[in-house]
mmCIF file of C-alpha atoms in Angstrom:
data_model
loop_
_atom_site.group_PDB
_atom_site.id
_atom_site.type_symbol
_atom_site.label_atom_id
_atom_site.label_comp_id
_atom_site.label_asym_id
_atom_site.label_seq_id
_atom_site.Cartn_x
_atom_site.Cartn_y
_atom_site.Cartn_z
ATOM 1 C CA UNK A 1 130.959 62.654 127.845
ATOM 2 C CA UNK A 2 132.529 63.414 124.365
ATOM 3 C CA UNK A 3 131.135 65.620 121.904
ATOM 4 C CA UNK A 4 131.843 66.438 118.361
ATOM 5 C CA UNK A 5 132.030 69.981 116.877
ATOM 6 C CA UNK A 6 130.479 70.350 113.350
ATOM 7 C CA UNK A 7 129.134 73.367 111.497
ATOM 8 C CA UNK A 8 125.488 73.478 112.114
ATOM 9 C CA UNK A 9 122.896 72.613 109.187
ATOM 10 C CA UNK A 10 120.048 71.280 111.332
ATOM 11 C CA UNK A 11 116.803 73.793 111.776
ATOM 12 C CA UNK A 12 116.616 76.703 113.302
ATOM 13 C CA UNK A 13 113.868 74.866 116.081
ATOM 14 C CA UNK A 14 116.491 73.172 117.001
ATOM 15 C CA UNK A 15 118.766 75.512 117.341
ATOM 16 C CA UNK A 16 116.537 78.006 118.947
ATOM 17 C CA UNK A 17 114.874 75.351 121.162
ATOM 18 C CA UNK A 18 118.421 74.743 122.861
ATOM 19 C CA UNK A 19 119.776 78.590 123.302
ATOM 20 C CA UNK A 20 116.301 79.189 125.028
ATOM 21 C CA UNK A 21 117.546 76.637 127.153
ATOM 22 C CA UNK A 22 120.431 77.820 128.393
ATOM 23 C CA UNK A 23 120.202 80.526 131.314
ATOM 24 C CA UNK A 24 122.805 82.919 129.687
ATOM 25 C CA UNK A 25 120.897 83.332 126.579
ATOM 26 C CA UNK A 26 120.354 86.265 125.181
ATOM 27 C CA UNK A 27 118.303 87.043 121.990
ATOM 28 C CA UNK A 28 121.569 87.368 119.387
ATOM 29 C CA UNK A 29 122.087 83.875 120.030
ATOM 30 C CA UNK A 30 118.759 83.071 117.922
ATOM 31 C CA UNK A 31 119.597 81.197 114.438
ATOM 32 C CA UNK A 32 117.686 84.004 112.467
ATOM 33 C CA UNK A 33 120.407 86.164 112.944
ATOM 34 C CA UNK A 34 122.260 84.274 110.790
ATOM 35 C CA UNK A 35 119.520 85.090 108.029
ATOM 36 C CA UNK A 36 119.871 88.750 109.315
ATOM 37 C CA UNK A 37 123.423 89.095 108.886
ATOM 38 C CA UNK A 38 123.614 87.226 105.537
ATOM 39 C CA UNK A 39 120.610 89.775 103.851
ATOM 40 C CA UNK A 40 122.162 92.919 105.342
ATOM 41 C CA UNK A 41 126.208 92.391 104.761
ATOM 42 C CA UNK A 42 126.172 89.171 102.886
ATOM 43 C CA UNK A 43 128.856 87.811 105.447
ATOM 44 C CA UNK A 44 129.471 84.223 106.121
ATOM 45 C CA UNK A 45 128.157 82.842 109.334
ATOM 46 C CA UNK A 46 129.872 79.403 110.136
ATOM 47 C CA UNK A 47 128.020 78.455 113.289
ATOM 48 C CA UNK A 48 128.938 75.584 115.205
ATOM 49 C CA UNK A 49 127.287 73.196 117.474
ATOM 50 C CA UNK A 50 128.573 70.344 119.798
ATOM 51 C CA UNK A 51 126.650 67.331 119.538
ATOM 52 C CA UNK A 52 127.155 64.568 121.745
ATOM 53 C CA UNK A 53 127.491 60.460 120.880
ATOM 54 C CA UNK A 54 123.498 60.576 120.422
ATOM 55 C CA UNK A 55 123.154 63.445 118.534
ATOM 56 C CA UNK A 56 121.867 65.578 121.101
ATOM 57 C CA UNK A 57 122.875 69.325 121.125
ATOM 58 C CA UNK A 58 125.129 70.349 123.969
ATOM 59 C CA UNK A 59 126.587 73.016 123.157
ATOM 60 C CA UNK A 60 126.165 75.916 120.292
ATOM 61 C CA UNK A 61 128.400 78.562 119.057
ATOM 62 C CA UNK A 62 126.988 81.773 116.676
ATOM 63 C CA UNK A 63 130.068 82.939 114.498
ATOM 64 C CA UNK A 64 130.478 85.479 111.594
ATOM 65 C CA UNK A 65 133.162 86.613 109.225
ATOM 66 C CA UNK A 66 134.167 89.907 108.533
ATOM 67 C CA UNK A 67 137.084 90.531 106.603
ATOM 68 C CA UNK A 68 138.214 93.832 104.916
ATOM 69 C CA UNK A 69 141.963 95.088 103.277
ATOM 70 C CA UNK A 70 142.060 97.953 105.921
ATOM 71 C CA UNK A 71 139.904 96.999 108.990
ATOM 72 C CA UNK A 72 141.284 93.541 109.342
ATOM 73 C CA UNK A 73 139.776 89.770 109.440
ATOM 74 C CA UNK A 74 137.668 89.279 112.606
ATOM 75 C CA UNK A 75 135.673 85.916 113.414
ATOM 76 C CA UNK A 76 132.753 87.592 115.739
ATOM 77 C CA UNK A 77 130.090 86.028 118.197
ATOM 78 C CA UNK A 78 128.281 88.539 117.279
ATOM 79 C CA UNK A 79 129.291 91.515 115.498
ATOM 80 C CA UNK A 80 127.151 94.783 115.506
ATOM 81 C CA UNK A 81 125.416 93.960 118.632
ATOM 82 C CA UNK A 82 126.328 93.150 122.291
ATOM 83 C CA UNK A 83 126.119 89.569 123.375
ATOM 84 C CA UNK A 84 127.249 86.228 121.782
ATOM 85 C CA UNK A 85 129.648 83.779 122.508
ATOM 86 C CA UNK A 86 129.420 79.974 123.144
ATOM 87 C CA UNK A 87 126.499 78.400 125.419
ATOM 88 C CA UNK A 88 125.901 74.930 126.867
ATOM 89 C CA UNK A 89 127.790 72.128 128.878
ATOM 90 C CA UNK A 90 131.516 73.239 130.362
ATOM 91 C CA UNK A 91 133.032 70.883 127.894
ATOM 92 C CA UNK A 92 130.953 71.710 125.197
ATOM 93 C CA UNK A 93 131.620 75.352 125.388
ATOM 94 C CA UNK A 94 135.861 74.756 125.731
ATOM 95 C CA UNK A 95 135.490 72.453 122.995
ATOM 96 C CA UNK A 96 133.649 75.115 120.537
ATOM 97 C CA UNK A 97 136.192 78.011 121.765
ATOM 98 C CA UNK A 98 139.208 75.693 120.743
ATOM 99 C CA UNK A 99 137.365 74.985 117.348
ATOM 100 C CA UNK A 100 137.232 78.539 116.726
ATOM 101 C CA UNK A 101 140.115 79.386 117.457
ATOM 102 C CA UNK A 102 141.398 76.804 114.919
ATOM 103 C CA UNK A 103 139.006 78.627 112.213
ATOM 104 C CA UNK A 104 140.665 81.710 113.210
ATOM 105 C CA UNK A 105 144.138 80.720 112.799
ATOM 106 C CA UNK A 106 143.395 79.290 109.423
ATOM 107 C CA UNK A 107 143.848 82.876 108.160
ATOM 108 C CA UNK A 108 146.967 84.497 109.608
ATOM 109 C CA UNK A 109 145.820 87.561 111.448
ATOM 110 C CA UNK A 110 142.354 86.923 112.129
ATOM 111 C CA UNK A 111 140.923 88.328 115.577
ATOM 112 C CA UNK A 112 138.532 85.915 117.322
ATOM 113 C CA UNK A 113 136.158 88.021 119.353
ATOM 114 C CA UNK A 114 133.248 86.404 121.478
ATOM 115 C CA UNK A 115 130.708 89.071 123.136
ATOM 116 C CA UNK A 116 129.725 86.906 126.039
ATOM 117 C CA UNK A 117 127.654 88.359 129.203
ATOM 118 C CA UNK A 118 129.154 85.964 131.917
ATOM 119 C CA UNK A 119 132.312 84.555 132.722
ATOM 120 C CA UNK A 120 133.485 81.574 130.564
ATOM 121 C CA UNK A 121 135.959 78.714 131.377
ATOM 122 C CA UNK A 122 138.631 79.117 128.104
ATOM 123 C CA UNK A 123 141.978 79.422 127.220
ATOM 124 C CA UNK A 124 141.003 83.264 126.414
ATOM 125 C CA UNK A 125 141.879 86.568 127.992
ATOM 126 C CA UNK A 126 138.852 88.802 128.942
ATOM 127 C CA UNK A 127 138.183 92.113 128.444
ATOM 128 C CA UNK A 128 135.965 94.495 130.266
ATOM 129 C CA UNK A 129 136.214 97.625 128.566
ATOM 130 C CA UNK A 130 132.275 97.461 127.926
ATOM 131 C CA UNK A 131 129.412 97.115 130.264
ATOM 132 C CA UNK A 132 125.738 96.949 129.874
ATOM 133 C CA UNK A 133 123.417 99.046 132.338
ATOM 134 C CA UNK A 134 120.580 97.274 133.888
ATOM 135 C CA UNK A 135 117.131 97.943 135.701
ATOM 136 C CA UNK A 136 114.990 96.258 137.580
ATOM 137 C CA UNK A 137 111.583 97.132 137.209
ATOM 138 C CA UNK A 138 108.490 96.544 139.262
ATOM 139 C CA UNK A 139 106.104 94.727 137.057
ATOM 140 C CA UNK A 140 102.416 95.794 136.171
ATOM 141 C CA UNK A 141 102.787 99.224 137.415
ATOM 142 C CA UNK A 142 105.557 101.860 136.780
ATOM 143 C CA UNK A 143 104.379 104.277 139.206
ATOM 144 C CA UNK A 144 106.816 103.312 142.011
ATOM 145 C CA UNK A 145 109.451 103.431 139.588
ATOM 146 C CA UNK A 146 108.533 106.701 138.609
ATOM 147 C CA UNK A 147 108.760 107.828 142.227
ATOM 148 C CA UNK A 148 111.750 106.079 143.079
ATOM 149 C CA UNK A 149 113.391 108.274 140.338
ATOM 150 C CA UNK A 150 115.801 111.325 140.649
ATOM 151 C CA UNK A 151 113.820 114.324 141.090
ATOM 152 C CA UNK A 152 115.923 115.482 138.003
ATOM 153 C CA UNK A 153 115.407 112.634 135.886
ATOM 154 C CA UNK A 154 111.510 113.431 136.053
ATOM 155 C CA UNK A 155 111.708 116.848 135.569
ATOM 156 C CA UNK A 156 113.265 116.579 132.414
ATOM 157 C CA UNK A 157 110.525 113.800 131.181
ATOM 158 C CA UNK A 158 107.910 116.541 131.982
ATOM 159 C CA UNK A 159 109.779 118.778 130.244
ATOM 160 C CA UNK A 160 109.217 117.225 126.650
ATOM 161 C CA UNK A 161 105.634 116.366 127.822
ATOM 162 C CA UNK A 162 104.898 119.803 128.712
ATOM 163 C CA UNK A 163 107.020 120.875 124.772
ATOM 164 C CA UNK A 164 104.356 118.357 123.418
ATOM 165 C CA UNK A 165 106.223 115.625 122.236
ATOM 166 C CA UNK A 166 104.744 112.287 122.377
ATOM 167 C CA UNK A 167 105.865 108.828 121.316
ATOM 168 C CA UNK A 168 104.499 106.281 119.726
ATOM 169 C CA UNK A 169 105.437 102.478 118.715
ATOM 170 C CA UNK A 170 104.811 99.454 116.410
ATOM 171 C CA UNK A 171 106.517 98.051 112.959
ATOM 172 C CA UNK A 172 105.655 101.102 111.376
ATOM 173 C CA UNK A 173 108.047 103.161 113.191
ATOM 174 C CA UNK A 174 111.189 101.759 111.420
ATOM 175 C CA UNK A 175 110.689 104.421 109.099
ATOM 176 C CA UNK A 176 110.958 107.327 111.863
ATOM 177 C CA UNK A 177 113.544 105.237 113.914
ATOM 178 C CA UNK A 178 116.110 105.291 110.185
ATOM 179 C CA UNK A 179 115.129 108.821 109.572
ATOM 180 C CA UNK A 180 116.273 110.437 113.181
ATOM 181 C CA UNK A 181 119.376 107.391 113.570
ATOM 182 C CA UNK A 182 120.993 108.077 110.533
ATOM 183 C CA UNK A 183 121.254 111.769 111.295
ATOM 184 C CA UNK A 184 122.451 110.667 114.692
ATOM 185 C CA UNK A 185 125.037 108.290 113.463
ATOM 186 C CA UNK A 186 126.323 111.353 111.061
ATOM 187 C CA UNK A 187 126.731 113.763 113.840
ATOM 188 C CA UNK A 188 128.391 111.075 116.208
ATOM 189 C CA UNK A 189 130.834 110.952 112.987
ATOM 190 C CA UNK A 190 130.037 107.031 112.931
ATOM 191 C CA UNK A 191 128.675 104.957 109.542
ATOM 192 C CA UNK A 192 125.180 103.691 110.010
ATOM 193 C CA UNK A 193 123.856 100.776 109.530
ATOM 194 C CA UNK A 194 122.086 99.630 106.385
ATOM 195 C CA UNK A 195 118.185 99.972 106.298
ATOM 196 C CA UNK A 196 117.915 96.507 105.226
ATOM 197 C CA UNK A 197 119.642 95.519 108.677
ATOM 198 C CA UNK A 198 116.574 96.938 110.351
ATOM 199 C CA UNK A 199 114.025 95.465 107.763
ATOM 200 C CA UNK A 200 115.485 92.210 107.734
ATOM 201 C CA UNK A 201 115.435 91.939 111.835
ATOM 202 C CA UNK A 202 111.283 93.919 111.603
ATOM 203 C CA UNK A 203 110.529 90.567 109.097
ATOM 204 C CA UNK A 204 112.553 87.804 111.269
ATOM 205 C CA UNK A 205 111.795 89.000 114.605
ATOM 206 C CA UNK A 206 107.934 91.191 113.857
ATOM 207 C CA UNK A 207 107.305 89.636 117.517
ATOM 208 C CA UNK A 208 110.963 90.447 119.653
ATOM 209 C CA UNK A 209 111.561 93.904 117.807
ATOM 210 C CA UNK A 210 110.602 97.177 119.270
ATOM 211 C CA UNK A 211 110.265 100.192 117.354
ATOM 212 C CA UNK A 212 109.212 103.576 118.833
ATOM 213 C CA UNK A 213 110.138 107.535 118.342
ATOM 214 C CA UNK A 214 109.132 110.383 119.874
ATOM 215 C CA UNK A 215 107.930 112.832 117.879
ATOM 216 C CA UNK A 216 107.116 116.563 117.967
ATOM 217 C CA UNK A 217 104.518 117.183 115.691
ATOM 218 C CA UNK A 218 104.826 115.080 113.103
ATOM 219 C CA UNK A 219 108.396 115.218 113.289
ATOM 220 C CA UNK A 220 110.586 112.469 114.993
ATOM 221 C CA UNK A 221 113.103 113.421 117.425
ATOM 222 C CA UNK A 222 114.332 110.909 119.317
ATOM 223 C CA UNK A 223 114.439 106.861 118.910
ATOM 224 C CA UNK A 224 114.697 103.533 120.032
ATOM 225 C CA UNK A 225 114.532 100.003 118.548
ATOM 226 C CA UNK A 226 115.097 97.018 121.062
ATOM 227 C CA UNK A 227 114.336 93.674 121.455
ATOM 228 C CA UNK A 228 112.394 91.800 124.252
ATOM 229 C CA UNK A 229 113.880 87.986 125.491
ATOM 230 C CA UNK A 230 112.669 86.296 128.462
ATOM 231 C CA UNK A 231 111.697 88.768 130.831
ATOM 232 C CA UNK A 232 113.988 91.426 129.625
ATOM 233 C CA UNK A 233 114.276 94.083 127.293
ATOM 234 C CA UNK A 234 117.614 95.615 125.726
ATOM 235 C CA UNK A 235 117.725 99.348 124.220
ATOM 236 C CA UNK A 236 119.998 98.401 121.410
ATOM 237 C CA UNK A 237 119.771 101.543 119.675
ATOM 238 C CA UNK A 238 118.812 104.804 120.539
ATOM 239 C CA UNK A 239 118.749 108.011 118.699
ATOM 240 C CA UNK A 240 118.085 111.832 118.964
ATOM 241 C CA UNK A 241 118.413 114.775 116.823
ATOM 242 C CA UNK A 242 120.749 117.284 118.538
ATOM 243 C CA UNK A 243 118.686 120.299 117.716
ATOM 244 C CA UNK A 244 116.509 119.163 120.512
ATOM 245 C CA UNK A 245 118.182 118.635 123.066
ATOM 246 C CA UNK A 246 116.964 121.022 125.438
ATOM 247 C CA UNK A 247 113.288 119.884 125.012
ATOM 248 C CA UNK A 248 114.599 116.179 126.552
ATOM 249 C CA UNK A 249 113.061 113.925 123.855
ATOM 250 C CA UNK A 250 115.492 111.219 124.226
ATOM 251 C CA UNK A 251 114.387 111.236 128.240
ATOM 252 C CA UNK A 252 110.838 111.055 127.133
ATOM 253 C CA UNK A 253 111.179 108.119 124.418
ATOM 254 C CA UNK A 254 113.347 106.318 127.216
ATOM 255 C CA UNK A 255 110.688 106.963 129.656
ATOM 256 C CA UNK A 256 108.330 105.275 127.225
ATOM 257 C CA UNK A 257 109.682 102.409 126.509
ATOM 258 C CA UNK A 258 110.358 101.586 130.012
ATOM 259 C CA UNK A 259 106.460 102.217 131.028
ATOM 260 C CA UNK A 260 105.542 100.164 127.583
ATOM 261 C CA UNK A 261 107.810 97.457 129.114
ATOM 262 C CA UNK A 262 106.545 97.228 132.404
ATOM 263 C CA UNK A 263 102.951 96.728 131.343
ATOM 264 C CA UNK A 264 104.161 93.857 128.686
ATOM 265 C CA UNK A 265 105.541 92.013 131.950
ATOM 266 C CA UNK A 266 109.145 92.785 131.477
ATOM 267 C CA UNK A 267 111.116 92.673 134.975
ATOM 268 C CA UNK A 268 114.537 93.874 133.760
ATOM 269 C CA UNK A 269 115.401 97.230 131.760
ATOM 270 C CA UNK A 270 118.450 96.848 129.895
ATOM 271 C CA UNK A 271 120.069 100.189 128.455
ATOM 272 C CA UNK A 272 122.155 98.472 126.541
ATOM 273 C CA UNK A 273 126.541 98.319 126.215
ATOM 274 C CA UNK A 274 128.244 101.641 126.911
ATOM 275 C CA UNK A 275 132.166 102.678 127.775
ATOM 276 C CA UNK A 276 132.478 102.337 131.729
ATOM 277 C CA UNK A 277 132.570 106.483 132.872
ATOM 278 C CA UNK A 278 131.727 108.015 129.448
ATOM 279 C CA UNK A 279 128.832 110.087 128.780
ATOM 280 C CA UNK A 280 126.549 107.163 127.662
ATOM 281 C CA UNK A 281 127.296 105.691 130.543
ATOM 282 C CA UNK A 282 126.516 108.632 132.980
ATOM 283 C CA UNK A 283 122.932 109.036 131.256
ATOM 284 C CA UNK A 284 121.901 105.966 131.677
ATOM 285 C CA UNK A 285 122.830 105.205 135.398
ATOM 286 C CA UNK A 286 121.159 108.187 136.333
ATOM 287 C CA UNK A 287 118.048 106.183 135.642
ATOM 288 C CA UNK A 288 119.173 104.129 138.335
ATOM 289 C CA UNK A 289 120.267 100.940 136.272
ATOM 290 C CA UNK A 290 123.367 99.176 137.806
ATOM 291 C CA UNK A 291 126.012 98.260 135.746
ATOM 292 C CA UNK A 292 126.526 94.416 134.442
ATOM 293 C CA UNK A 293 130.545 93.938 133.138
ATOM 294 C CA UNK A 294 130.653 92.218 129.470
ATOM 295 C CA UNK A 295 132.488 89.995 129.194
ATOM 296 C CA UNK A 296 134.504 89.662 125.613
ATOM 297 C CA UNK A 297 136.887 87.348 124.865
ATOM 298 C CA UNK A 298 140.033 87.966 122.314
ATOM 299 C CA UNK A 299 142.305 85.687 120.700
ATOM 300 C CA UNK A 300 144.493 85.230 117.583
ATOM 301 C CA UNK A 301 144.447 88.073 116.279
ATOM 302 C CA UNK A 302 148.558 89.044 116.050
ATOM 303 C CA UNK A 303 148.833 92.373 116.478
ATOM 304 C CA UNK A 304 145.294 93.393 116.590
ATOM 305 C CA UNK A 305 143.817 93.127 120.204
ATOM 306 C CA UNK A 306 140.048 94.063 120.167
ATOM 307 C CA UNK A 307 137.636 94.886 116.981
ATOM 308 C CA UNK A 308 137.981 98.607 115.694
ATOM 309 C CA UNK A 309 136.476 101.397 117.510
ATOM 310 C CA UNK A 310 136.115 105.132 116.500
ATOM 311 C CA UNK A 311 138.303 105.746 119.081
ATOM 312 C CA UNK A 312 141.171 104.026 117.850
ATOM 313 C CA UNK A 313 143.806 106.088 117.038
ATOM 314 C CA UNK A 314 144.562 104.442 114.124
ATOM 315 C CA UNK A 315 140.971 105.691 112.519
ATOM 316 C CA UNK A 316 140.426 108.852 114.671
ATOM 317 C CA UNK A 317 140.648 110.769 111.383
ATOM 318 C CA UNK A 318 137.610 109.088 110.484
ATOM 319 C CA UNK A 319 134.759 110.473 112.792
ATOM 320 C CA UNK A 320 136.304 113.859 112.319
ATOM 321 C CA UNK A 321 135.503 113.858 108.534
ATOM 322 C CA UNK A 322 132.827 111.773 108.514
ATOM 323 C CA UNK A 323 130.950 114.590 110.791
ATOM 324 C CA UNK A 324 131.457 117.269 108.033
ATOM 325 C CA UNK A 325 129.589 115.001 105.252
ATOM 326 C CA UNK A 326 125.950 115.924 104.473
ATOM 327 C CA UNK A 327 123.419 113.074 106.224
ATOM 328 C CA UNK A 328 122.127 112.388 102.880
ATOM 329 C CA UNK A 329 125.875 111.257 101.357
ATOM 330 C CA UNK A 330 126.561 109.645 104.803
ATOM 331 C CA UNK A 331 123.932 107.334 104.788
ATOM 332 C CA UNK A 332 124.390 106.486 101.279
ATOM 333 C CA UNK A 333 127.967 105.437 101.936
ATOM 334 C CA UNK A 334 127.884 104.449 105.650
ATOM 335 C CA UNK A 335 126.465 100.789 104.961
ATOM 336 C CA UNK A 336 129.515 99.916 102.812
ATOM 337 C CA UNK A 337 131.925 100.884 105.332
ATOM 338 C CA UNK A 338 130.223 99.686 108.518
ATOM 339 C CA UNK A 339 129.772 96.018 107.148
ATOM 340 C CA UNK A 340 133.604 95.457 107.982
ATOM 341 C CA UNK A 341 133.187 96.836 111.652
ATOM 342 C CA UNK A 342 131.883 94.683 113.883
#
């Protein structure tokens, strides 16, 4: 078999019709993100599909430009979430990656960076320094689950109950979700993402996306928004006002979710990407999810080995200052700094 690698114009049916195909696909490999990406940040997305001596699809790569004077070029699969990469036929897949990585070296300095879940056969080397947390859930009836838990774990749950907080989901909830993640994002000392990220993905995905918050009172203290593929369901952000921490609204909202997911049929729980041993990590595997290594691949990028991070020394001055800002300046300014961190 040959195949030929063009940038894809064809329709999104298509497109979609193929990833859904595949059994690594995950739901950032849809062609509306593409859409997403282009309304929130305006970046180019040159994705790429291998299509074999009929025309056939056998292969489809999801790609995105970000390029900025003092966080570098980066050519993403798929920035500002946790899964991308190539999927399809062996060939078709080494055949997109070495495509790529042309595009990439086209522009001296550019970082190719694909997020994919499972192991891929390319001339790439792999990195592992993220994992996602999964867990299996019994389907229908979250009761065992709720047993099987650590005696701690429900405790705190029925210790926001008992403070009255309550959550509560649907499209409507974007507004609560923004409100507590933007505060979140300050105190973390990390940009936030635009609202029109989250409005764009609420009118492209109104069926995948998952809004909820927990509130106390009428105020919301805690977050999530997620999005169901398959049988699955990822937490891809989650939020929760510091202040109330002791009353355990972020256990409660998770708690929620997962009991919401389980009666919508969902068999796997996925808390979404976290830093192997860091504190992220350690709250969610005490809900019993096992970890899943990532699997994100890194090439051409000179000097520059992986996509910034807070962390990097480099921009550790950032967070620090960034914290001191009031939420209402940080969330002004945040979108036009995150759009060049993928």
């Amino acid at each position: 078999m040959t195949v030929t690698i063009e940038r894809y114009h064809g329709a999104p049916a298509e497109w979609n019709g193929f990833v859904r195909r595949q059994p690594d696909w995950t739901h950032f490999h849809l062609a509306e993100w593409r859409d997403v990406i282009a309304e929130a940040h305006g970046h180019d997305s040159p994705y790429l599909c291998a299509r074999d001596r009929e025309g056939e699809l056998r292969g489809v790569l999801p790609l995105v430009r970000v390029a900025s004077p003092v966080f570098g070029r980066y050519l993403v699969s798929m920035p500002y979430v946790n899964y991308g990469g190539p999927l399809g036929d062996p060939l078709a897949v080494r055949e997109l990656v070495r495509v790529a990585g042309d595009m990439a070296r086209e522009e001296p300095g550019t970082l190719l960076e694909l997020r994919s879940r499972s192991a891929l056969d390319v001339a790439l080397t792999p990195s592992h320094r993220k994992i996602t947390c999964v867990l299996n859930v019994p389907p229908g009836d979250p009761e065992p689950l709720w047993r099987a838990f650590d005696a701690n774990v429900r405790r705190r749950v029925r210790r926001a109950q008992k403070a009255g907080i309550a959550a509560a989901f649907g499209p409507e909830q974007l507004d609560a979700f923004y409100q507590v993640y933007a505060h979140h994002m300050r105190d973390l000392g990390t940009p936030a993402q635009p609202r029109a990220l989250f409005e764009s993905i609420r009118a492209h995905f109104p069926h995948d996306v998952t809004f909820g918050a927990a509130y106390l009172g009428a105020r919301p203290v805690a977050t999530i928004a997620g999005f169901r593929w398959g049988d699955e369901f990822e937490v891809t952000w989650a939020s929760a006002l510091v202040a109330y921490k002791e009353l355990a609204a972020n256990m409660l909202v998770y708690w929620a979710f997962i009991e919401r997911m389980i009666a919508e049929g969902v068999t796997r729980f996925n808390f979404g990407r976290c830093t192997p041993g860091g504190g992220t990590h350690r709250f969610k595997s005490q809900w019993g999810a096992v970890d899943e290594a990532l699997w994100w691949y890194e090439g051409n990028g000179g000097d520059r080995a992986t996509t910034p991070a807070p962390t990097d020394p480099a921009f550790a001055w950032g967070p620090r200052v960034w914290k001191r800002l009031p939420t209402a300046l940080a969330t002004a300014v945040g979108p036009s700094i995150v759009r060049y961190i993928p």
